[in-house]
Coordinates of C-alpha atoms (C1' of nucleotides) in Angstrom, one line a residue:
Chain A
X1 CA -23.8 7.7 -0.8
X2 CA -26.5 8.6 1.1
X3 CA -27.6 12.3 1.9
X4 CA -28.6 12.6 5.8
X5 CA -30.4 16.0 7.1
X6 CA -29.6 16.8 10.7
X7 CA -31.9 15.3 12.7
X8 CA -34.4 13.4 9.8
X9 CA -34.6 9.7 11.4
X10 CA -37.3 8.7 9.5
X11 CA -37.1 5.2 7.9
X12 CA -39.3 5.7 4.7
X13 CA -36.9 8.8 3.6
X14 CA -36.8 8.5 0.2
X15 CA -35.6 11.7 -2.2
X16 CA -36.8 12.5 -5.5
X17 CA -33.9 13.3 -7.9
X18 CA -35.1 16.9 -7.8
X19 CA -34.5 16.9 -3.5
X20 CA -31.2 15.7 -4.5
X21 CA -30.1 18.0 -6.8
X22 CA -30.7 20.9 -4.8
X23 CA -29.2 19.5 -1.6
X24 CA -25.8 19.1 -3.9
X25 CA -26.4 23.0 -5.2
X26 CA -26.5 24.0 -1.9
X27 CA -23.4 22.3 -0.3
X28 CA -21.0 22.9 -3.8
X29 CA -18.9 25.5 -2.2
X30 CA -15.9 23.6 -2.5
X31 CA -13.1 24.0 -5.1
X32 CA -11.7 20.9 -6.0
X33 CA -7.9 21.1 -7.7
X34 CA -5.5 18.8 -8.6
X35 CA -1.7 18.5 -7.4
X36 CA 1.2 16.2 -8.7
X37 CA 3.9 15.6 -7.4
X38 CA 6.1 14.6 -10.9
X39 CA 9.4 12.0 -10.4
X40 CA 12.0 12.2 -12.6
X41 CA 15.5 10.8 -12.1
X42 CA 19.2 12.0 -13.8
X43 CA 22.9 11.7 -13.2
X44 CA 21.8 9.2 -10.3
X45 CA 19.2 11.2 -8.4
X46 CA 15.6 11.2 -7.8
X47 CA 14.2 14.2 -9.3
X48 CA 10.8 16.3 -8.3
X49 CA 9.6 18.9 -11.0
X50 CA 8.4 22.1 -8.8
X51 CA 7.6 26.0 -10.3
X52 CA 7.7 29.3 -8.3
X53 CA 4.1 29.7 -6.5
X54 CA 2.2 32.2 -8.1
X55 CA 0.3 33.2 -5.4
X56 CA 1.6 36.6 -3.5
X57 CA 1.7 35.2 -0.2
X58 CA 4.0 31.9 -1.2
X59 CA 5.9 34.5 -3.7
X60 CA 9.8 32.9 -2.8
X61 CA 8.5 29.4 -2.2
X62 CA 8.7 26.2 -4.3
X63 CA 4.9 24.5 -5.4
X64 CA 3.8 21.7 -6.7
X65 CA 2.0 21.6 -10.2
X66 CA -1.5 21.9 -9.8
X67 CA -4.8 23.6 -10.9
X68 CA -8.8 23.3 -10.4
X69 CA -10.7 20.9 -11.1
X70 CA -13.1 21.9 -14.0
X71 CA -17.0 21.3 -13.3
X72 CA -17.3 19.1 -16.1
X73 CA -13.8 17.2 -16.0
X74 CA -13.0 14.1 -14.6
X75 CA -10.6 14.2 -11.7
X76 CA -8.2 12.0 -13.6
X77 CA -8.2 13.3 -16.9
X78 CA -7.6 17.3 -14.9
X79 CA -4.3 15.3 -13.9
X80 CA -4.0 14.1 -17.2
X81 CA -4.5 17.6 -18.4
X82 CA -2.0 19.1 -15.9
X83 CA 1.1 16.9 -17.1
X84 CA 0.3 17.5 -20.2
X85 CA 0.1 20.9 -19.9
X86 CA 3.4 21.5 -18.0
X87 CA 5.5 18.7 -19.9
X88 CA 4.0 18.3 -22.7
X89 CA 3.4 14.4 -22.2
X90 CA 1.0 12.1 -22.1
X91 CA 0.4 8.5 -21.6
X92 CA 2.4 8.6 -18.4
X93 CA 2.1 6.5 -15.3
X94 CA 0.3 8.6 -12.8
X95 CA -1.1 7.3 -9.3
X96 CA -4.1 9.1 -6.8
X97 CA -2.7 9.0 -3.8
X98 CA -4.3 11.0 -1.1
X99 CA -6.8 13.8 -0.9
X100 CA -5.9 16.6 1.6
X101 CA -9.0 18.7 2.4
X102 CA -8.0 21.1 5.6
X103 CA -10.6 24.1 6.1
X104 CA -7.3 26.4 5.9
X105 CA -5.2 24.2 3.7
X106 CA -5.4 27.3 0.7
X107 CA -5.5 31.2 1.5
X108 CA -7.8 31.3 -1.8
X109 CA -10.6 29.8 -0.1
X110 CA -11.8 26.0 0.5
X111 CA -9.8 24.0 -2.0
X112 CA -9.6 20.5 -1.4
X113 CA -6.9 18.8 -3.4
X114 CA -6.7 15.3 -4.6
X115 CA -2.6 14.7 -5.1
X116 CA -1.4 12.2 -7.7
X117 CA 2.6 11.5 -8.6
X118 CA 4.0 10.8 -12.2
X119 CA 6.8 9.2 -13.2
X120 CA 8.9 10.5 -15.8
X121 CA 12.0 10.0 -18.2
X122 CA 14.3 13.1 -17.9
X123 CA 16.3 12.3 -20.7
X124 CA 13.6 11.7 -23.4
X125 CA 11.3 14.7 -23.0
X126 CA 13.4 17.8 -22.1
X127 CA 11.0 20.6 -20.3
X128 CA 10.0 23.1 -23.5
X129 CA 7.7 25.3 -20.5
X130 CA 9.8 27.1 -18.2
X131 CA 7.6 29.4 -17.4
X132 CA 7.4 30.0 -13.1
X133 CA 11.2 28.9 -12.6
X134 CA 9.9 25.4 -13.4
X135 CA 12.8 22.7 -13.4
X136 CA 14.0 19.5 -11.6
X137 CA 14.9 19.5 -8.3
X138 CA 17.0 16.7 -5.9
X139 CA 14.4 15.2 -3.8
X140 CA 16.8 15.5 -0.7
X141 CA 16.4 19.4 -1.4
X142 CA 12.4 19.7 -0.8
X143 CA 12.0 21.6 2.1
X144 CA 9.6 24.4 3.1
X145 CA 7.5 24.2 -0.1
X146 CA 4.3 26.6 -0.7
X147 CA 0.9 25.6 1.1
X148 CA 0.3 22.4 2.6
X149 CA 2.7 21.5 -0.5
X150 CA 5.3 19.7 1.4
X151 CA 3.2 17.3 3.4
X152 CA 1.6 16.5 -0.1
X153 CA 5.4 15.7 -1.5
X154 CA 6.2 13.7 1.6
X155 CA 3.3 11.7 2.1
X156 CA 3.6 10.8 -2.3
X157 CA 7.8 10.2 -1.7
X158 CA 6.6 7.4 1.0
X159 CA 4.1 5.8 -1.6
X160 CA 6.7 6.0 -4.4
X161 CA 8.9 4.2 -2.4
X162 CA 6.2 1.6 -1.0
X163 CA 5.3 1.3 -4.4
X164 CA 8.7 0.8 -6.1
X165 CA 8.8 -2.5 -4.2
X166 CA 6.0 -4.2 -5.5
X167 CA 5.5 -3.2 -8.9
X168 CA 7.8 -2.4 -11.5
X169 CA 7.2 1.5 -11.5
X170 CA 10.9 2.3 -11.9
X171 CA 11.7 1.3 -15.2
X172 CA 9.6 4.4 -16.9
X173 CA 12.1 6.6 -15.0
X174 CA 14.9 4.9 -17.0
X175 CA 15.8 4.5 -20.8
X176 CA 14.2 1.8 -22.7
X177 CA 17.3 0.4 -22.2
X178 CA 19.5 0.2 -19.3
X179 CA 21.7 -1.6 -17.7
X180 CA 21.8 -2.8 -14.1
X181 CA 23.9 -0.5 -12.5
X182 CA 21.6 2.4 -14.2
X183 CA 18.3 0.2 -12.8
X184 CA 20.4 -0.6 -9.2
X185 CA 21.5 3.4 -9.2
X186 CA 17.6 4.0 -9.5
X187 CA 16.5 1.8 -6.1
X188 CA 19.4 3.3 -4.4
X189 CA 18.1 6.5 -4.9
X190 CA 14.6 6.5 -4.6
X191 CA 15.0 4.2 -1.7
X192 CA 18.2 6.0 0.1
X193 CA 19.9 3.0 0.5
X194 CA 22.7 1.0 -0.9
X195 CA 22.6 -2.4 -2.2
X196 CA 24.5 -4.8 -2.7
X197 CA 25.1 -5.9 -6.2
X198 CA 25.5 -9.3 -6.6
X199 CA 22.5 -9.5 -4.6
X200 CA 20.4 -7.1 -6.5
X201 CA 21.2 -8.8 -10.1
X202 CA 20.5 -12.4 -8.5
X203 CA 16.8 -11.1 -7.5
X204 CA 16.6 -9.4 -10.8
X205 CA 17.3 -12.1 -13.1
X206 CA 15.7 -14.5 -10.7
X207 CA 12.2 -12.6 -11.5
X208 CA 13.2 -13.1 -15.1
X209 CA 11.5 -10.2 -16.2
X210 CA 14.4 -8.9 -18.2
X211 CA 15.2 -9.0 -21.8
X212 CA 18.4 -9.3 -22.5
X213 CA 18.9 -7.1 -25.9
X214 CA 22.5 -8.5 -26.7
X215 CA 23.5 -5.1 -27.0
X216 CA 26.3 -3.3 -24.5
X217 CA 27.0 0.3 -23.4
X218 CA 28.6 2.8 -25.3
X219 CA 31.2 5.4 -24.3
X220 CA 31.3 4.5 -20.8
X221 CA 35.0 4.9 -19.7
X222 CA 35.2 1.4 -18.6
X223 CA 34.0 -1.9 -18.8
X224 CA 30.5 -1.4 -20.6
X225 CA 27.4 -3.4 -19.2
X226 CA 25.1 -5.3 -21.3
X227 CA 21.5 -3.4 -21.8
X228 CA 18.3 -5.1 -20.8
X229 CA 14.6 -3.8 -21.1
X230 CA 11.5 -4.8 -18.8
X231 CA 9.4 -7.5 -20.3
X232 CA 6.1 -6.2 -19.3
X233 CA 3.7 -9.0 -21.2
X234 CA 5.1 -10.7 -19.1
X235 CA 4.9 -9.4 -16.0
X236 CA 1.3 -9.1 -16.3
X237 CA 0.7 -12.8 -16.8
X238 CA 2.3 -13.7 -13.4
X239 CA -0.1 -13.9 -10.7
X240 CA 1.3 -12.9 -7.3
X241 CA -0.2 -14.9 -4.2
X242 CA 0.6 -12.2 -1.9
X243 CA -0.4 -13.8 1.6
X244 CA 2.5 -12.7 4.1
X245 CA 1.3 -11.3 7.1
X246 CA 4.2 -9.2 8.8
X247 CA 3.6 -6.1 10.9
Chain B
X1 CA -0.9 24.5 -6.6
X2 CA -0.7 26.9 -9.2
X3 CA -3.3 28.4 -11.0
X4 CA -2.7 28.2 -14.3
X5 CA -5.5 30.3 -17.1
X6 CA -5.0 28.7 -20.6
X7 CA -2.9 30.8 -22.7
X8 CA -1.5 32.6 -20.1
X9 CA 2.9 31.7 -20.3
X10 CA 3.7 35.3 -18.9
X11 CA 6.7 33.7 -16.0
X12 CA 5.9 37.4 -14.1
X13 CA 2.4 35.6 -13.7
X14 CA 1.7 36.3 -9.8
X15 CA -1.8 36.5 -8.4
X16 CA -3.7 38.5 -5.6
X17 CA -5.4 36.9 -3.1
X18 CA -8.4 38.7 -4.7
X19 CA -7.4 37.1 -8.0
X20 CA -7.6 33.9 -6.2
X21 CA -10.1 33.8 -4.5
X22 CA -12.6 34.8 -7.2
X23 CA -11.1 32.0 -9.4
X24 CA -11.8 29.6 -6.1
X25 CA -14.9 31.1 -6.1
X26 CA -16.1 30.8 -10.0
X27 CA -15.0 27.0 -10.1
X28 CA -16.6 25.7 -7.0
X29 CA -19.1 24.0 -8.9
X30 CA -18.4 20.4 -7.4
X31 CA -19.9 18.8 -4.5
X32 CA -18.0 17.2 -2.4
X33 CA -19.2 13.8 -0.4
X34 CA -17.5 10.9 1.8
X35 CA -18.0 7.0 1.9
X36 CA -18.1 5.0 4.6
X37 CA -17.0 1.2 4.4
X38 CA -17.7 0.0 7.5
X39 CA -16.5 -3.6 8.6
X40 CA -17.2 -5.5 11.4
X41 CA -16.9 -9.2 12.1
X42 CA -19.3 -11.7 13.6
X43 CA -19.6 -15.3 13.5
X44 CA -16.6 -15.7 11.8
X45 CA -17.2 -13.7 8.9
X46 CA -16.0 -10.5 7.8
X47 CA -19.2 -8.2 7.4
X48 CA -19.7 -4.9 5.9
X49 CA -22.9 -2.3 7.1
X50 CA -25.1 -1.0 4.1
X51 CA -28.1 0.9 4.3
X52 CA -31.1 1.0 1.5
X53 CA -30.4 4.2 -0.8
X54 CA -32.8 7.0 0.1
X55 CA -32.8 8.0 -3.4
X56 CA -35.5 6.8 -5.6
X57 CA -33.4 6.0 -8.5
X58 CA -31.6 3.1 -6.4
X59 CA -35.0 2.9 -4.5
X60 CA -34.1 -1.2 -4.3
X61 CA -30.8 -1.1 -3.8
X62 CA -28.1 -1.5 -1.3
X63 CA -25.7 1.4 -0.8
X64 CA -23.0 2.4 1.5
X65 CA -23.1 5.4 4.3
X66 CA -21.9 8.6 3.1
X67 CA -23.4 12.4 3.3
X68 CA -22.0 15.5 1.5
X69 CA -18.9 17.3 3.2
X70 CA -20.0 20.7 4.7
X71 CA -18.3 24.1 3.4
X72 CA -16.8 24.0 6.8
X73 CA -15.7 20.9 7.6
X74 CA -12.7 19.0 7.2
X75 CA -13.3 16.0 5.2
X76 CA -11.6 13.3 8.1
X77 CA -14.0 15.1 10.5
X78 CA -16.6 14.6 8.0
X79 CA -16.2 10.9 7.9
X80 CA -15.9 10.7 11.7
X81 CA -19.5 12.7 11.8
X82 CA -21.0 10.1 9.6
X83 CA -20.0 7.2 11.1
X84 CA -20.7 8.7 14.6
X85 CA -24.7 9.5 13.4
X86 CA -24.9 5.9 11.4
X87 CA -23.5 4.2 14.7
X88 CA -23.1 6.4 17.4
X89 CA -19.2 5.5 17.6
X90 CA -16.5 7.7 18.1
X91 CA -12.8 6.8 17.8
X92 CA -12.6 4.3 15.3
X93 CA -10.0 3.1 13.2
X94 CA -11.0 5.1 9.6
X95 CA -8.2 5.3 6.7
X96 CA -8.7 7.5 3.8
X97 CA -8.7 5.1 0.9
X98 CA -9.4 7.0 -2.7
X99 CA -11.1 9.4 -3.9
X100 CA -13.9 8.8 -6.6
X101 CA -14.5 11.5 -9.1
X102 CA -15.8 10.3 -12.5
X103 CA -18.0 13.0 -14.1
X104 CA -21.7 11.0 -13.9
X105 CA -20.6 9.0 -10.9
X106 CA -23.8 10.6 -9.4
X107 CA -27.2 11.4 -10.9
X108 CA -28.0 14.7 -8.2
X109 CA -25.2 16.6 -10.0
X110 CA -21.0 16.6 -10.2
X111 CA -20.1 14.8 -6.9
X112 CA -17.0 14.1 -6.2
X113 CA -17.1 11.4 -3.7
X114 CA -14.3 10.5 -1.0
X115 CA -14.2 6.6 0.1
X116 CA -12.6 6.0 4.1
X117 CA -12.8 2.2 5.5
X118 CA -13.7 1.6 9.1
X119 CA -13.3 -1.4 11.3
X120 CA -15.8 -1.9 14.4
X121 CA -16.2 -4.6 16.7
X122 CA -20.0 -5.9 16.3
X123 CA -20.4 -7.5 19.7
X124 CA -19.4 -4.2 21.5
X125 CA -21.7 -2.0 19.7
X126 CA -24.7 -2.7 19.2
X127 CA -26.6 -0.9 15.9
X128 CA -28.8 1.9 17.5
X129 CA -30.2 3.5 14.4
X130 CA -31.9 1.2 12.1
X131 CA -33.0 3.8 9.3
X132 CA -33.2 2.9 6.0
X133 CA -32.7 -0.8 7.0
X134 CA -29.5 -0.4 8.3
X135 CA -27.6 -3.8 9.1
X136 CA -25.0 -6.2 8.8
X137 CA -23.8 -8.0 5.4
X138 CA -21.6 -10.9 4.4
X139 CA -19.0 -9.4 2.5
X140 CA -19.0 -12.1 0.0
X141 CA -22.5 -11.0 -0.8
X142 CA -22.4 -7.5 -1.5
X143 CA -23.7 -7.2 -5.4
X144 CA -24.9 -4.6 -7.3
X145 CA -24.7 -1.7 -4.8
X146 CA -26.0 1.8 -6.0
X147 CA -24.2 4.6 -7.7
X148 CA -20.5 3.6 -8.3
X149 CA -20.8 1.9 -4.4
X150 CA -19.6 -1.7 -5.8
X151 CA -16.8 -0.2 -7.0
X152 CA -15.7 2.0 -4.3
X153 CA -16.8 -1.5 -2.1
X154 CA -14.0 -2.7 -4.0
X155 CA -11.4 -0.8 -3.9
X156 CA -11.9 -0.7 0.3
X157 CA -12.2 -4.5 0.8
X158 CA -8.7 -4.4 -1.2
X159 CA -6.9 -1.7 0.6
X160 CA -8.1 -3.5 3.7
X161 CA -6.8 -7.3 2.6
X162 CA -3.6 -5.4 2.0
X163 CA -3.6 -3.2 5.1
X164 CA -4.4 -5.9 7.4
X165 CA -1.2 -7.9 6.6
X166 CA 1.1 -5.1 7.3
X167 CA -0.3 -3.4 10.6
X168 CA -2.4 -4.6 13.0
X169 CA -5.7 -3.7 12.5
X170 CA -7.5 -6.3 12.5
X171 CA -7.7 -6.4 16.3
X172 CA -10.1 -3.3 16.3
X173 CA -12.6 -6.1 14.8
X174 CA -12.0 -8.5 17.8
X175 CA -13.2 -8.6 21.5
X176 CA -10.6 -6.8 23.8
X177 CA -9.7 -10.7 24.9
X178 CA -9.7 -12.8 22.2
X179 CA -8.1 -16.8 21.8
X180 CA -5.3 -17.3 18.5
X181 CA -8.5 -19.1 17.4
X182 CA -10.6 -16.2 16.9
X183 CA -7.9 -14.1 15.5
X184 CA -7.0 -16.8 12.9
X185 CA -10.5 -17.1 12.3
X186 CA -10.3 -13.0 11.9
X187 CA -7.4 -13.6 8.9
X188 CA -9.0 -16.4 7.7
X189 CA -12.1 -14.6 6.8
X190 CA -10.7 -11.1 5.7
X191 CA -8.1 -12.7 3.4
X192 CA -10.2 -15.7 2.1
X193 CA -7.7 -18.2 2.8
X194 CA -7.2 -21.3 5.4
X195 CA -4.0 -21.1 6.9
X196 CA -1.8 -23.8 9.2
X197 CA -2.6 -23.2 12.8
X198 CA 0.3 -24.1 14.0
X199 CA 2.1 -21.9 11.7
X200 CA 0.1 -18.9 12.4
X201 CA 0.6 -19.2 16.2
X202 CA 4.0 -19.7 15.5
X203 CA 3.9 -16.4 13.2
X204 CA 2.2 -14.2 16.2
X205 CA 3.8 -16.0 18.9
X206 CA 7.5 -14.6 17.5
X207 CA 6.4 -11.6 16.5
X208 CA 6.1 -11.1 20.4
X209 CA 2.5 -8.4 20.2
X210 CA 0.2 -10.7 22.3
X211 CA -0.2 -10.2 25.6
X212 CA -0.4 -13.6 27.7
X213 CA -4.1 -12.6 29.6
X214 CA -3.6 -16.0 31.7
X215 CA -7.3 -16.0 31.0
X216 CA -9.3 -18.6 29.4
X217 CA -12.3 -19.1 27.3
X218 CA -15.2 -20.0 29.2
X219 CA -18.6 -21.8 27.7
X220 CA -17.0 -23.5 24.7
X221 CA -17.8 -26.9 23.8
X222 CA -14.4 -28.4 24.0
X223 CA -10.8 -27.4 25.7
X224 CA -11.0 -23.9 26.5
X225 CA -7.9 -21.6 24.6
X226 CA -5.9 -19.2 26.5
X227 CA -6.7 -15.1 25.9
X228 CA -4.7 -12.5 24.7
X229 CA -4.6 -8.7 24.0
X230 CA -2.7 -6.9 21.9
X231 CA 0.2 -4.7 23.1
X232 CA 0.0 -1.8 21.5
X233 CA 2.5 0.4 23.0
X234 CA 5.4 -2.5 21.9
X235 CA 4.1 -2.5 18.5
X236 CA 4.1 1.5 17.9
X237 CA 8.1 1.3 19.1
X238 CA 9.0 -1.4 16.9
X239 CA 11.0 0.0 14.1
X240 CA 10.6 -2.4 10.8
X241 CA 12.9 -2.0 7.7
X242 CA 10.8 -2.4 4.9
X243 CA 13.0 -3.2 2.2
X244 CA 12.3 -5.6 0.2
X245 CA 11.6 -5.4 -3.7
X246 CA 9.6 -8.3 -4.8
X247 CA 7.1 -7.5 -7.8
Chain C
dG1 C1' 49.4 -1.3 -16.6
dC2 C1' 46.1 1.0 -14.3
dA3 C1' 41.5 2.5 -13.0
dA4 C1' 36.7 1.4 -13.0
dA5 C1' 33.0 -1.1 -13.2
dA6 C1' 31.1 -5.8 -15.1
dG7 C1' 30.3 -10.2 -14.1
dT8 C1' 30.0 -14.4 -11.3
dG9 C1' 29.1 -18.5 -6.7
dT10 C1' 29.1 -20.1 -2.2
dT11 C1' 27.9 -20.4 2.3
dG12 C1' 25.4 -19.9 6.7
dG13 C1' 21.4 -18.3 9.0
dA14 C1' 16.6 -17.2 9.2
dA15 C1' 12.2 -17.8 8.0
dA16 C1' 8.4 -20.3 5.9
dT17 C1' 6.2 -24.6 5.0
dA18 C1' 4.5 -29.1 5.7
dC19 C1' 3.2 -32.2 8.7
dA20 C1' 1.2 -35.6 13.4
dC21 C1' 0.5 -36.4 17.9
dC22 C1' -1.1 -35.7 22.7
dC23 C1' -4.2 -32.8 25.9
dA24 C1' -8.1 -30.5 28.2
dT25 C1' -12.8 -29.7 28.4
dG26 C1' -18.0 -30.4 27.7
dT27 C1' -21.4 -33.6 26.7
Chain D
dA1 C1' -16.0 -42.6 25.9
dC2 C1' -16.0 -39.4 22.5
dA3 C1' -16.0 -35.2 20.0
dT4 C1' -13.9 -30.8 19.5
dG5 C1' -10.6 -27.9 19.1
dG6 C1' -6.1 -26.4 22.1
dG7 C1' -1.4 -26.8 22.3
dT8 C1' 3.2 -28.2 20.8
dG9 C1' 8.0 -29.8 17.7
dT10 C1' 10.7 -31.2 13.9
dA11 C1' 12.5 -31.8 9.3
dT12 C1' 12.8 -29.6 4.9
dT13 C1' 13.0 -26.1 1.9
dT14 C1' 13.4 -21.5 0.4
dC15 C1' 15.0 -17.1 0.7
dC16 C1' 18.3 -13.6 2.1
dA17 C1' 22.7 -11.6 3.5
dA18 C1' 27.4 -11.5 3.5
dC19 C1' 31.3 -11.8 1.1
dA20 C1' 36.1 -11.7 -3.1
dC21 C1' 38.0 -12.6 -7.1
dT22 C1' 38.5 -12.5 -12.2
dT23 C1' 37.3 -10.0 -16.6
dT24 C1' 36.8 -6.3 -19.9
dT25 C1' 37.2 -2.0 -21.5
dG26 C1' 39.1 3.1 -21.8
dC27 C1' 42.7 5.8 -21.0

DNA sequence: GCAAAAGTGTTGGAAATACACCCATGT
DNA sequence: ACATGGGTGTATTTCCAACACTTTTGC
């Protein structure tokens, strides 16, 4: 980067660190926070963690989990630090995807937010912090939320789904081990669509990144599938040519 | 976002906009900058524009175009203003790419830096400003930039190899007339690979976006090809289904 | 035995690939 | 005439979509 006072054209414009240092003082008056947008998925639907806004003026609307940056924290490990402070997890999957930096975006004053999205396991990590109304919520239900909160949820839903397709983000939503319906419920629902399911196994085996763990379902009040789990050693060995132009 | 003080778990937690703002105010101690990859094409090859850092530190080398986002500014607007001064071009294709915020990413102080691609066309726009030897570089030898700038280089020639095979943008980087030669020449270079010509007509040819100029090419040293543009309007009505899971 | 979901193959069409020859122009 | 790239067609293969019946288990 490369710092450019109005109107200095001159071509042997070189900056001591000290020049530097003060033109950065001078411009810092930007807060910098971090919002996720935290996937979860149960009893066949896509899930989205959201609290009660805490702020006044957004008092009976749905947020996002976010907070500020810190001066002396890493943007990732703030993200890091806000899953782990609302779920208690860590080691998650978690993705930048945008940063949304409107003059007006936040009452509080210029906040620009850098939004990420997580992917997490309902079942194995039950929410011990409930404080701010915090709970799961049906994707399809997201409407209205606090801020510029719902254009952040939108524009991470679309990368989710983009996403989903090409790399094998799904399978830390599920069990560590599931069965194909449970993996073909998950694509129907984070992609609104059904599929059909000879077609989906045939693509899924044909990847051969499944494990079959010779074990079946239990207490499933019909025939019971057998239980697989995503064989990511492998997965990272292949190497994808990925050359397909199509608009 | 939610504000969140460590140690606070009262659910009744709501704030002022006093509260708020003096909490935006007391953590505003990060800068805030943008990143300019800039691409153009020329002589078959894709090109990126660097300019010498102006900071004595990186005194010999290259670095991209970037400048610190103003308090009041929007940070798209801030990217249009720098590429506007560094090339006197408004209306450009520019997508936000990632945002770059690793604690010493930047010697002046905490700056959090975020990276937008561009894609001019060389031939109609001539480079004006020549500060800080400003020019044209062959992608495949950008080394070694300044501050994090190889990596952030990175991450924008990727997002554009990607981009470029699933919308048309590549024709920004071409004459408004161009021959199927040029434009496979255009792929050819940005993705690094030789394709089948008769393949890759057939490819554009279906996909029904090229305007038929009934023009030709005039002063080459062999058959002349036919021109085309782009249409545009067709494309933006075209409604694609996109799914497709393939990891 | 009945409900409910598991498991399994084939076929036809579409798209991608590989590949070779003639044509138009400038020199 | 020749060098250079423009322009075209076909055969093969691969991938995807559509589609129906039998099997296993719980109740």
């Amino acid at each position: 980067m490369t710092f450019m006072p109005d109107g200095n054209s001159n071509s042997k414009n070189v900056k001591t660190l000290k020049i530097v240092q003060s033109e950065v003082q001078s411009t810092n008056k930007i807060a910098l926070s971090v919002d996720c947008v935290i996937f979860g998925f149960d009893e066949n639907k896509l899930k989205v963690l959201l609290i009660r806004s805490d702020m006044k003026k957004f008092q009976s609307k749905w947020s996002l989990l976010g907070d500020l940056v810190k001066p002396e924290e890493d943007i990732d490990s703030a993200a890091y630090r806000i899953l782990k402070q609302r779920t208690g997890l860590d080691h998650l999957y978690l993705e930048q995807v945008h940063t949304f930096g409107s003059i007006n975006r936040h009452p509080g004053g210029r906040v620009v937010s850098v939004a990420y999205y997580s992917l997490i396991n309902i079942q194995h990590h039950k929410l011990k912090i409930l404080d701010n109304e915090l709970h799961w919520h049906d994707v399809d239900s997201v409407t209205d939320l606090a801020f510029d909160h719902q254009e952040i949820f939108d524009t991470c839903y679309t990368r989710l789904q983009k996403r989903v397709q090409e790399h094998p983000l799904g399978f830390s939503l599920l069990p560590n081990k599931f069965s194909l319906r449970e993996l073909q419920n998950l694509y129907e629902a984070i992609l609104g669509v059904k599929l059909d399911r000879r077609n989906f196994r045939k693509k899924f085996f044909a990847m051969d990144f499944l494990i079959d763990l010779d074990e079946i379902e239990e207490n499933v009040p019909h025939r019971p599938g057998k239980l697989y789990k995503f064989n990511y050693s492998k997965y990272e060995k292949r190497n994808k040519k990925w050359i397909g132009i199509d608009f």
